[in-house]
Coordinates of C-alpha atoms and ligand atoms in Angstrom, one line a residue:
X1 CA 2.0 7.8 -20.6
X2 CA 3.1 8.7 -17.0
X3 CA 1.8 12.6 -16.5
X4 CA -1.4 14.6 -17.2
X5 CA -2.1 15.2 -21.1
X6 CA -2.1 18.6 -21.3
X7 CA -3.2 18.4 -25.1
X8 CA -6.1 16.2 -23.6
X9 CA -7.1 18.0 -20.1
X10 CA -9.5 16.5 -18.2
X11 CA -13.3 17.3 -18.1
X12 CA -15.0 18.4 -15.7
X13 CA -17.8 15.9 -15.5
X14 CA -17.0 12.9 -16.7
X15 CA -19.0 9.4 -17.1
X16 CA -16.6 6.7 -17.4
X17 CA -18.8 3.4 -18.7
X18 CA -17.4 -0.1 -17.3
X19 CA -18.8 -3.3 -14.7
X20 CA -17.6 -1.3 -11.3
X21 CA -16.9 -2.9 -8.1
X22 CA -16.1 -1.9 -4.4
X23 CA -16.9 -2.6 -1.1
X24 CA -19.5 -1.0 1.2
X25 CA -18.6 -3.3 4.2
X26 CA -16.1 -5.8 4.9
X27 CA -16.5 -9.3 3.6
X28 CA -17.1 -12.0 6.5
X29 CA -14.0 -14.6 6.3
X30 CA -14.5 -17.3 3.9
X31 CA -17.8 -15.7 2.3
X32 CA -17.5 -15.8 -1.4
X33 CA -21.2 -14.6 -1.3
X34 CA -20.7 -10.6 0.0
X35 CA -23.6 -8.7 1.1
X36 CA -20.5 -6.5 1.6
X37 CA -19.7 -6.5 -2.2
X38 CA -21.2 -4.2 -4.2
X39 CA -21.5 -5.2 -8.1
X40 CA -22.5 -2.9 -10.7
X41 CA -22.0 -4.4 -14.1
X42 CA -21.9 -2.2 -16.6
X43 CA -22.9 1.1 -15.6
X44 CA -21.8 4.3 -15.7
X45 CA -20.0 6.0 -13.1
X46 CA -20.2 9.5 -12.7
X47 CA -17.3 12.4 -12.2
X48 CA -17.3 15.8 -11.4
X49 CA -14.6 18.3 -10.2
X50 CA -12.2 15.0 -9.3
X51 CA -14.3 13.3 -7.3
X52 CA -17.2 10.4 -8.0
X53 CA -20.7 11.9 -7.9
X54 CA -22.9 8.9 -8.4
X55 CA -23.1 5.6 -10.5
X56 CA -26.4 4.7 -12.9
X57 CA -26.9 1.7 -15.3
X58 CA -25.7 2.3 -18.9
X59 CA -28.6 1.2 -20.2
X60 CA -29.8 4.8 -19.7
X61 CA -27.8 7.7 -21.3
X62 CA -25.5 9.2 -19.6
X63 CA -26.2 12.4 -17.9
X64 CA -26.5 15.4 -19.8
X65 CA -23.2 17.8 -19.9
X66 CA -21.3 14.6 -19.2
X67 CA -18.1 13.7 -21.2
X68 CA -18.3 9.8 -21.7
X69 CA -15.8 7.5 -22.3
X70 CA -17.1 3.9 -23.2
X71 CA -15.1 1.4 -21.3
X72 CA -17.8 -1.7 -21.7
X73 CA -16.5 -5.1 -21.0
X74 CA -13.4 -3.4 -18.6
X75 CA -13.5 -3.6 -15.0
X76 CA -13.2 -0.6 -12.8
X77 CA -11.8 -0.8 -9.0
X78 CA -10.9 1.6 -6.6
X79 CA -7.1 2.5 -6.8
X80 CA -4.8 0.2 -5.1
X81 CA -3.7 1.1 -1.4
X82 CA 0.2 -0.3 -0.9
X83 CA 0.5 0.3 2.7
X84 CA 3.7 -0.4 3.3
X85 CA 6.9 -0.5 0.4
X86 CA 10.3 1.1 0.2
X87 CA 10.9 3.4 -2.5
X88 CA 14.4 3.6 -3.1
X89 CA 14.1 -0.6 -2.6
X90 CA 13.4 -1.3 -6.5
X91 CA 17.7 -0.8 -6.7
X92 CA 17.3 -4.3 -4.9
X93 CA 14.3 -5.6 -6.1
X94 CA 14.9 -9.7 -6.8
X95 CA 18.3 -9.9 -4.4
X96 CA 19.3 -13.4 -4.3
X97 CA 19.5 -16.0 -1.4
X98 CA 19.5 -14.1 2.0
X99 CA 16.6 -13.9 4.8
X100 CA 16.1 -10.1 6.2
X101 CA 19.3 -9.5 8.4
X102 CA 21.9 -10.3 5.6
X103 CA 19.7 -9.3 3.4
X104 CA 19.3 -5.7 4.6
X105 CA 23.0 -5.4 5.1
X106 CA 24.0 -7.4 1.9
X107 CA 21.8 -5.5 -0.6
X108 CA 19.5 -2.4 0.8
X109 CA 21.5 -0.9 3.0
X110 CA 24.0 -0.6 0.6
X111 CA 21.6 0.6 -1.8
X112 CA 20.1 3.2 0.2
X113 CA 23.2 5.0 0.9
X114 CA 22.6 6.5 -2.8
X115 CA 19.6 8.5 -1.7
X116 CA 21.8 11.1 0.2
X117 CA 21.7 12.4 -3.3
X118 CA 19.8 15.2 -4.2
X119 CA 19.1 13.5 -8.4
X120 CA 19.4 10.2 -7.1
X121 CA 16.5 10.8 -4.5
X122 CA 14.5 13.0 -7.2
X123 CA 14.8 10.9 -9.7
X124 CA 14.1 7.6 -7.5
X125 CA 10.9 9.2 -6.6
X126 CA 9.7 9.8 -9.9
X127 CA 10.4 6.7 -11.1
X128 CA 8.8 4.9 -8.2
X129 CA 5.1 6.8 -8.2
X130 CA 5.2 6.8 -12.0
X131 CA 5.8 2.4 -11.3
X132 CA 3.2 2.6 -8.5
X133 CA 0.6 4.1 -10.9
X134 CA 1.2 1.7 -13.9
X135 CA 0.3 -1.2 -12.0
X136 CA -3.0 0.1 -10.0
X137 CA -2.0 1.6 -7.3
X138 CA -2.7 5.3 -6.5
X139 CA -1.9 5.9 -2.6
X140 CA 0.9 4.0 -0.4
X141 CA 2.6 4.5 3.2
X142 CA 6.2 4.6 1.9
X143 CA 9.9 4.3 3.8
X144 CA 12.0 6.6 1.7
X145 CA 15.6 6.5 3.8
X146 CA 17.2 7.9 6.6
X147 CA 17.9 11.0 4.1
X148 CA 15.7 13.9 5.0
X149 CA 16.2 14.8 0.8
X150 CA 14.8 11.4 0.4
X151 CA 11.7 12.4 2.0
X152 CA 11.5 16.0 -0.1
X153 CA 11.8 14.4 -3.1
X154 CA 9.0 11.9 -2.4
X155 CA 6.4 14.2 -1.2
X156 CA 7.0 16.6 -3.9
X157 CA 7.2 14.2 -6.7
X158 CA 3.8 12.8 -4.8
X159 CA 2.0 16.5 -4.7
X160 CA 3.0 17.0 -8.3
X161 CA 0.5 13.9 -9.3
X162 CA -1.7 14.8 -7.0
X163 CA -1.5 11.7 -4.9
X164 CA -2.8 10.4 -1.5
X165 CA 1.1 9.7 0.1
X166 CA 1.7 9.1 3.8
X167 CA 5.7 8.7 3.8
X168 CA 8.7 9.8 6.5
X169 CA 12.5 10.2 7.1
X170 CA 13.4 7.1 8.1
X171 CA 14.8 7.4 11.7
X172 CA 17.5 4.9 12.2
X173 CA 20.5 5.6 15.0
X174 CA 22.5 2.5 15.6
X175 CA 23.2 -1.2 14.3
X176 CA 23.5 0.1 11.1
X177 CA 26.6 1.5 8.4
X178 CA 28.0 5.0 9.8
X179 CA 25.9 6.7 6.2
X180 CA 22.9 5.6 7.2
X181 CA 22.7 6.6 10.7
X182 CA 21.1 10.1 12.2
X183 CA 21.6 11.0 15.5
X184 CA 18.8 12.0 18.2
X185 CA 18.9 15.4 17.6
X186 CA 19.1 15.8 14.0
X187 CA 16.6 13.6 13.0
X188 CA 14.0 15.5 15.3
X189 CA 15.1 18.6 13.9
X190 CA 14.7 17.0 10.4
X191 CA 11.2 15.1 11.1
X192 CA 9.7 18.3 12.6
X193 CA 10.7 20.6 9.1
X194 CA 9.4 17.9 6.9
X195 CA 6.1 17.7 9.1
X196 CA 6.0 21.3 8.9
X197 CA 6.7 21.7 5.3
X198 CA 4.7 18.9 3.9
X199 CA 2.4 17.6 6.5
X200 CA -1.4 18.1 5.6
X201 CA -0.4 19.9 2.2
X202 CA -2.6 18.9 -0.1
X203 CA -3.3 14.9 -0.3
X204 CA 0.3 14.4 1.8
X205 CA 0.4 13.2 5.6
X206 CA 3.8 12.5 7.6
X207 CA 4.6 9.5 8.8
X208 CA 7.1 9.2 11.6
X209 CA 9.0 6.5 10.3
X210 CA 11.0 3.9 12.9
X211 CA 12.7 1.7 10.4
X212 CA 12.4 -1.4 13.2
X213 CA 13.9 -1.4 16.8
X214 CA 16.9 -3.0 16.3
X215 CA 18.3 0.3 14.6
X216 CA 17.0 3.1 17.1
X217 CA 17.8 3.4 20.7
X218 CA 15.8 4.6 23.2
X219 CA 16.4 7.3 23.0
X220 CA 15.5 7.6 19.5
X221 CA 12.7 5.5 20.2
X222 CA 11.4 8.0 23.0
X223 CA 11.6 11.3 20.5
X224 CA 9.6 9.4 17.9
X225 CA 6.9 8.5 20.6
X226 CA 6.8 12.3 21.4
X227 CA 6.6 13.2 17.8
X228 CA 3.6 11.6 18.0
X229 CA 2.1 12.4 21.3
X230 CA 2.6 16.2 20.2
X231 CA 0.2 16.0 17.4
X232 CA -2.3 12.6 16.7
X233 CA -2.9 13.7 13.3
X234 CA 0.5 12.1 11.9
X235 CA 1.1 8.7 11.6
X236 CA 3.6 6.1 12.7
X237 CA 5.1 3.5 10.2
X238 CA 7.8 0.5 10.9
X239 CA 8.4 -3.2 10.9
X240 CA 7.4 -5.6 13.9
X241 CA 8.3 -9.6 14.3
X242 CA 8.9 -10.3 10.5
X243 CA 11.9 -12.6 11.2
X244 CA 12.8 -15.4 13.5
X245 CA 16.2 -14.3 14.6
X246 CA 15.2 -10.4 14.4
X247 CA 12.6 -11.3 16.9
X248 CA 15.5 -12.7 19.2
X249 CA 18.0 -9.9 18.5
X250 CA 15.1 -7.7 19.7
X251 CA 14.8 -10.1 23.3
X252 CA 18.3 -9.0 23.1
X253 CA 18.6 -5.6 22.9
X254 CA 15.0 -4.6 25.1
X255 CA 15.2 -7.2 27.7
X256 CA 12.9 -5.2 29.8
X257 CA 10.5 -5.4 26.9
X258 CA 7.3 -8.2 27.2
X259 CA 7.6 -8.5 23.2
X260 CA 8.9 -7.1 20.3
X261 CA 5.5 -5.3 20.1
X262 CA 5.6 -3.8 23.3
X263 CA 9.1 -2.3 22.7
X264 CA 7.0 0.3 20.5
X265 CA 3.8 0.3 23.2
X266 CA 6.5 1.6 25.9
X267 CA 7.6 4.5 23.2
X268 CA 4.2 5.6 22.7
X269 CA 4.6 4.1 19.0
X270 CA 1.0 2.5 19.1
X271 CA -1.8 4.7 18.3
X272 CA -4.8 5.0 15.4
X273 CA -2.4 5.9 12.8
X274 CA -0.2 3.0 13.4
X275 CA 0.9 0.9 10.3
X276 CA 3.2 -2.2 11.4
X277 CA 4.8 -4.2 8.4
X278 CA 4.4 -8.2 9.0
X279 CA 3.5 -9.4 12.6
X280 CA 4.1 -12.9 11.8
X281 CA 5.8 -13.7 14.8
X282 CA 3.0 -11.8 17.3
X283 CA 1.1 -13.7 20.1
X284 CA -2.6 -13.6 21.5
X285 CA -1.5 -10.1 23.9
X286 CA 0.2 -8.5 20.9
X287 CA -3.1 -9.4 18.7
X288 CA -4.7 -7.7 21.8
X289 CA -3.0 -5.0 21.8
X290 CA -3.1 -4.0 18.1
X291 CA -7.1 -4.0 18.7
X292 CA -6.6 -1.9 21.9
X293 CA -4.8 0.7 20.2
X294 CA -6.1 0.1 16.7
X295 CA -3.2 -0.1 15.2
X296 CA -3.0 -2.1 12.0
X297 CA -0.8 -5.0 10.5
X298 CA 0.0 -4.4 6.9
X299 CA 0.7 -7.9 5.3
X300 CA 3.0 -8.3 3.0
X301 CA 3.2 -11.9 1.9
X302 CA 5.3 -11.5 -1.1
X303 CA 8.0 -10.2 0.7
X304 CA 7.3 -13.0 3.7
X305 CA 7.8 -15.4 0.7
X306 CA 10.7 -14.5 -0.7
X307 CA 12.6 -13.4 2.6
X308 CA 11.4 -17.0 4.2
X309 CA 10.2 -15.0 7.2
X310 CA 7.4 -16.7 7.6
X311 CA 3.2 -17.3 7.2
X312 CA 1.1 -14.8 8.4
X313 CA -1.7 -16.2 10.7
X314 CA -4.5 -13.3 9.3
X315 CA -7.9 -14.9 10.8
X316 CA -6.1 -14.8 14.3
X317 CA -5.6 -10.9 13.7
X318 CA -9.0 -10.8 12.5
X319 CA -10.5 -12.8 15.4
X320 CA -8.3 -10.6 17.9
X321 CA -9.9 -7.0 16.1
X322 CA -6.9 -6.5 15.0
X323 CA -7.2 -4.5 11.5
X324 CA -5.0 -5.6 8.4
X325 CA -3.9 -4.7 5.1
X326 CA -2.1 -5.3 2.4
X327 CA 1.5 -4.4 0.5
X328 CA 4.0 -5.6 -1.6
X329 CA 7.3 -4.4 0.7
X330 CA 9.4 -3.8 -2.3
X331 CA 12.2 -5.0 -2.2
X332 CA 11.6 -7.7 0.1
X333 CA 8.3 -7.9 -2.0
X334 CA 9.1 -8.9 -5.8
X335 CA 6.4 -7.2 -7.4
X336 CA 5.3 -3.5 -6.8
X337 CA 1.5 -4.5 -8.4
X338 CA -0.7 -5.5 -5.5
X339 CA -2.4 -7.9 -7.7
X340 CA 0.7 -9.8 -6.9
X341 CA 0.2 -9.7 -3.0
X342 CA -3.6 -10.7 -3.3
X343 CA -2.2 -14.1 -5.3
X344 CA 0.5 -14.8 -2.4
X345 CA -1.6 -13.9 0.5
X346 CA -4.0 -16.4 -1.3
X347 CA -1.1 -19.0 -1.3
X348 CA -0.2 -18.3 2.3
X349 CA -3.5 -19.1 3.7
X350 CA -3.6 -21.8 1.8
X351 CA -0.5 -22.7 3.6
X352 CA -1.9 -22.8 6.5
X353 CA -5.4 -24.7 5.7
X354 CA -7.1 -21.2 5.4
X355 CA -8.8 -19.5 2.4
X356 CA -8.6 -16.1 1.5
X357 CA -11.7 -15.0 -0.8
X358 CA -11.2 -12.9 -3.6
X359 CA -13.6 -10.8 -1.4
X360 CA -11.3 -10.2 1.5
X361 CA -8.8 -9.6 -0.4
X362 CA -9.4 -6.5 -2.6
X363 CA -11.5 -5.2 0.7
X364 CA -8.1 -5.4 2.4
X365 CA -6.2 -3.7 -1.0
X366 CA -9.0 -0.9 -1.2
X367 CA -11.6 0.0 1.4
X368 CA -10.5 -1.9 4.6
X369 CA -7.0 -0.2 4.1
X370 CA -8.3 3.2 3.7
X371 CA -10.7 2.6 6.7
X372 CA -7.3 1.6 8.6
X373 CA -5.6 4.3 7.6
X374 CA -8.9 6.9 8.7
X375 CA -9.3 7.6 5.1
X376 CA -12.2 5.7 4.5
X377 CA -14.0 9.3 3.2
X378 CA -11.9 9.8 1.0
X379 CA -10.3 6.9 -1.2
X380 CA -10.6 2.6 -1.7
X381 CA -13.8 3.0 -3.1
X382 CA -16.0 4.0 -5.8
X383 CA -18.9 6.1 -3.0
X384 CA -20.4 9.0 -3.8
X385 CA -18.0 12.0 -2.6
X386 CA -14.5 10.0 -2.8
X387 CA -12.0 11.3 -4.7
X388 CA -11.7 9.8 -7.7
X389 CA -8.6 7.2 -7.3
X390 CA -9.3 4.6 -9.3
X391 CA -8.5 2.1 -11.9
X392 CA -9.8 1.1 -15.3
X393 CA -8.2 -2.9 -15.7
X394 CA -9.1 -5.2 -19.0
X395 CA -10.8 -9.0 -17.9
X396 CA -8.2 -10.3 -19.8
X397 CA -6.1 -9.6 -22.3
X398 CA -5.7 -12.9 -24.6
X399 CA -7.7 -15.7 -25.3
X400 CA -6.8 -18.1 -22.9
X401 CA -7.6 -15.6 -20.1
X402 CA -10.7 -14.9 -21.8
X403 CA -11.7 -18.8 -22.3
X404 CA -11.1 -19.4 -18.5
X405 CA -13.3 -16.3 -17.3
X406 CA -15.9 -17.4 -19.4
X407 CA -16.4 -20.6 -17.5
X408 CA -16.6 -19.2 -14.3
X409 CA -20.1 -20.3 -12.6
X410 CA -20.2 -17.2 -10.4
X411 CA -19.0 -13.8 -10.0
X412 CA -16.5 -14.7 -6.7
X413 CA -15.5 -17.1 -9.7
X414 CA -14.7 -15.0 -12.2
X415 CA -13.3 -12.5 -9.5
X416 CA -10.8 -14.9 -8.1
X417 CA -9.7 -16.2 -11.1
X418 CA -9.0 -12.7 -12.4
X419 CA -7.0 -12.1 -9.2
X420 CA -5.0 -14.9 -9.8
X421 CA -4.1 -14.3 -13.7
X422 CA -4.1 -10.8 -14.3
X423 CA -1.1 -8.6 -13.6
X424 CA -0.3 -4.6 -14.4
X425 CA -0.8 -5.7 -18.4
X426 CA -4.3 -5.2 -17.7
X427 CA -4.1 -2.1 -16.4
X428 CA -5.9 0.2 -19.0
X429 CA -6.1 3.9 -17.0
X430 CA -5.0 4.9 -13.3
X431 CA -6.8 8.2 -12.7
X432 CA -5.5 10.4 -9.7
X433 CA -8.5 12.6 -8.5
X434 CA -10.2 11.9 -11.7
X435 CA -7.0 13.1 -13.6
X436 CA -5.5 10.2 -16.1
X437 CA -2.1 9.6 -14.0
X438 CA -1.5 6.3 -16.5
X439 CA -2.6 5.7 -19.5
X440 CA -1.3 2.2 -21.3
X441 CA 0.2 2.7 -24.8
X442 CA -1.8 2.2 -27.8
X443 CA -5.2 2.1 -25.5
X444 CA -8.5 3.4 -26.6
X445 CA -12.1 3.2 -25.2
X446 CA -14.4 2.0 -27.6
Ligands
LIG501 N1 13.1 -4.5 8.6 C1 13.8 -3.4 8.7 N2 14.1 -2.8 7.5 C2 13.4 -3.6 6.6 C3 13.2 -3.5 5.2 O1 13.8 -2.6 4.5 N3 12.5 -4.4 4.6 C4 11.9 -5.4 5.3 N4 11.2 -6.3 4.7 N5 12.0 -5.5 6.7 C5 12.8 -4.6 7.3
LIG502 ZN1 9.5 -3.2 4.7

């Protein structure tokens, strides 16, 4: 099930029973015990009017005038926060054999061209938030393309589940095939109707959306900078130092430039609202930077996997201020359920003699994303007055699962080994603003 039941609307005040867990800090580095954490086995959490009200233990009955549903033994998080992933990318999803330059212009450039039309775009948008919400994740920063329909169908398709979206146009000028290119003036035209139209409506923000340098000019660069300088309340999204030789074709094309990172500093890209895809390739200035204008890296270590771009060094961000979350980048990413990326940015700290709790992990997928993004009011965690994104996921879901949980000596245990294993078959409900969004067939509560 992908949309509201209308046969089965939702109550008003509803107490949803489960073991729930969030974050009411973040998680020191390598601590797998988290005064940050907060752990409420089996209790019920309370709903009214779409957003959470309050949590007590089950062993007391729930509230009077409360609905219940009985979800004992399940696990409830916060709804997933993808901060960075390409919606028309799941055409491409799993190309073979190329890192990110051939692979842009081998496989997603190509596949992008599609969106200039009006079904394609509207029906890529559907199936790409209805995906999103059957594998945990209820609000994402999203690249749609260059086409301004693109963007249209996104935010409306978004709007009509009543989601948290930050998305864009995609504003790319040059270095690129002629059907994918704007032009200065049109793309400023066509950024400043979509903010108009969508930005602010509802649970939807605009995102002025530089795909990466190498395909704007200055030009392009300089109207995106004054996009945001005009009004601080949108935000900026694009891709910095994923790739060895994009980092050198950058050197090349903005000599004047200190770094690839300063190329968007001297636009007046770098601000609060900032969300920069990768920043392997960043030194100690750049780190420096990002803190200065708290601007955040979203890491996306699936997609640094499978491109071969490279291992991103996340305690020198941390140690530097500099904020980070996490996202698949589909299609450079393989898999669109952020479980996924918590496993593989696991993996690439392991890589580099690091390790990545469980802890710091979902912080980075839940509350330390929306606290990036200056959402921290509103979704990532399960707090009295946020809306009610969140997700209702199953421990396991066979026996072998089941047996290896059961041997865990601790919660960070149990937590991390559940990280590792589970995948969107264990999703049991997404609920949008307390509305079921995703229901998985044949479910029940008990
Ligand atoms: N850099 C510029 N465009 C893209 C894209 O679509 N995906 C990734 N991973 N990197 C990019
Ligand atoms: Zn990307």
């Amino acid at each position: 099930m992908t949309v509201a039941d209308s046969t089965n609307p939702t109550p008003t005040r509803l107490a949803l029973r489960a073991d729930l867990l969030d974050f009411v800090a973040e998680p020191e580095w390598g601590a797998v015990e988290s005064p940050a954490l907060r752990w409420r086995p089996d209790h019920w959490l309370l709903l009214e009017g779409g957003r959470i009200v309050g949590a007590q233990p089950a062993s007391l009955p729930a509230p009077e005038g409360y609905q219940t549903e009985d979800h004992r033994g399940r696990l409830i998080l916060p709804g997933f926060i993808d901060t960075h992933v390409h919606s028309p990318q799941l055409d491409v999803i799993g190309s073979y054999g190329s890192e990110l330059l051939d692979w842009l212009n081998t496989y997603t450039f190509p596949a992008e061209m599609r969106y200039a039309d009006d079904e394609v775009a509207e029906q890529g948008a559907q199936r790409f938030l209805d995906a999103l919400l059957a594998r945990g994740t209820t609000s994402a920063v999203v690249f749609p393309t260059v086409h301004r329909i693109s963007a249209d169908r996104l935010f409306a398709a978004a709007r009509q589940r009543g989601m948290r979206l930050i998305a864009g146009k995609v504003l790319m000028d040059r270095h690129a095939p002629e059907a994918l290119c704007d032009d200065v003036a049109g793309a400023e035209r066509d950024c400043l109707d979509l903010i108009e139209r969508w930005h602010g409506l509802d649970r939807l923000a605009y995102a002025v959306t530089v795909r990466f340098a190498p395909t704007s000019s200055e030009a392009q660069l300089a109207m995106a900078g004054a996009l945001c300088r005009a009004d601080p309340t949108l935000y900026m999204q694009t891709h910095v130092a994923e790739n060895r030789d994009e980092v050198r074709w950058v050197q090349q094309l903005f000599p004047q430039a200190r770094s690839y990172l300063d190329v968007y500093e001297r636009a007046g890209l770098l601000h609060g609202r900032s969300v920069l895809a990768h920043g392997i390739w960043l030194d100690g200035d750049d780190r420096a930077l990002l803190r200065e204008r708290g601007a955040q890296i979203s890491h996306s270590p699936s997609s640094n996997l499978f491109l071969g771009s490279g291992l991103f060094d996340w305690p020198a961000a941390r140690q530097a201020g500099a904020a980070v979350s996490l996202s698949s980048d589909v299609g450079g990413g393989t898999d669109l359920c952020l479980l996924a990326s918590l496993r593989e940015a696991y993996k690439v700290q392991a890589l580099a003699g690091q390790r990545l709790t469980a802890w710091s992990a979902l912080h980075a997928a839940t509350a330390g994303a929306a606290a990036a993004l200056g959402l921290g009011h509103e979704i990532g965690s399960l707090e009295a007055g946020a809306t009610a994104d969140l997700c209702i996921w199953d421990w396991s879901t066979e026996p072998l699962a089941a047996h290896r949980l059961g041997l865990a000596r601790s919660l960070h245990e149990k937590m991390f080994a559940w990280m590792t294993l589970a995948d969107r078959s264990h999703l049991v409900q997404s609920r949008v603003a307390g509305v079921t969004r995703y229901r998985r067939p044949g479910s029940t509560a008990h």
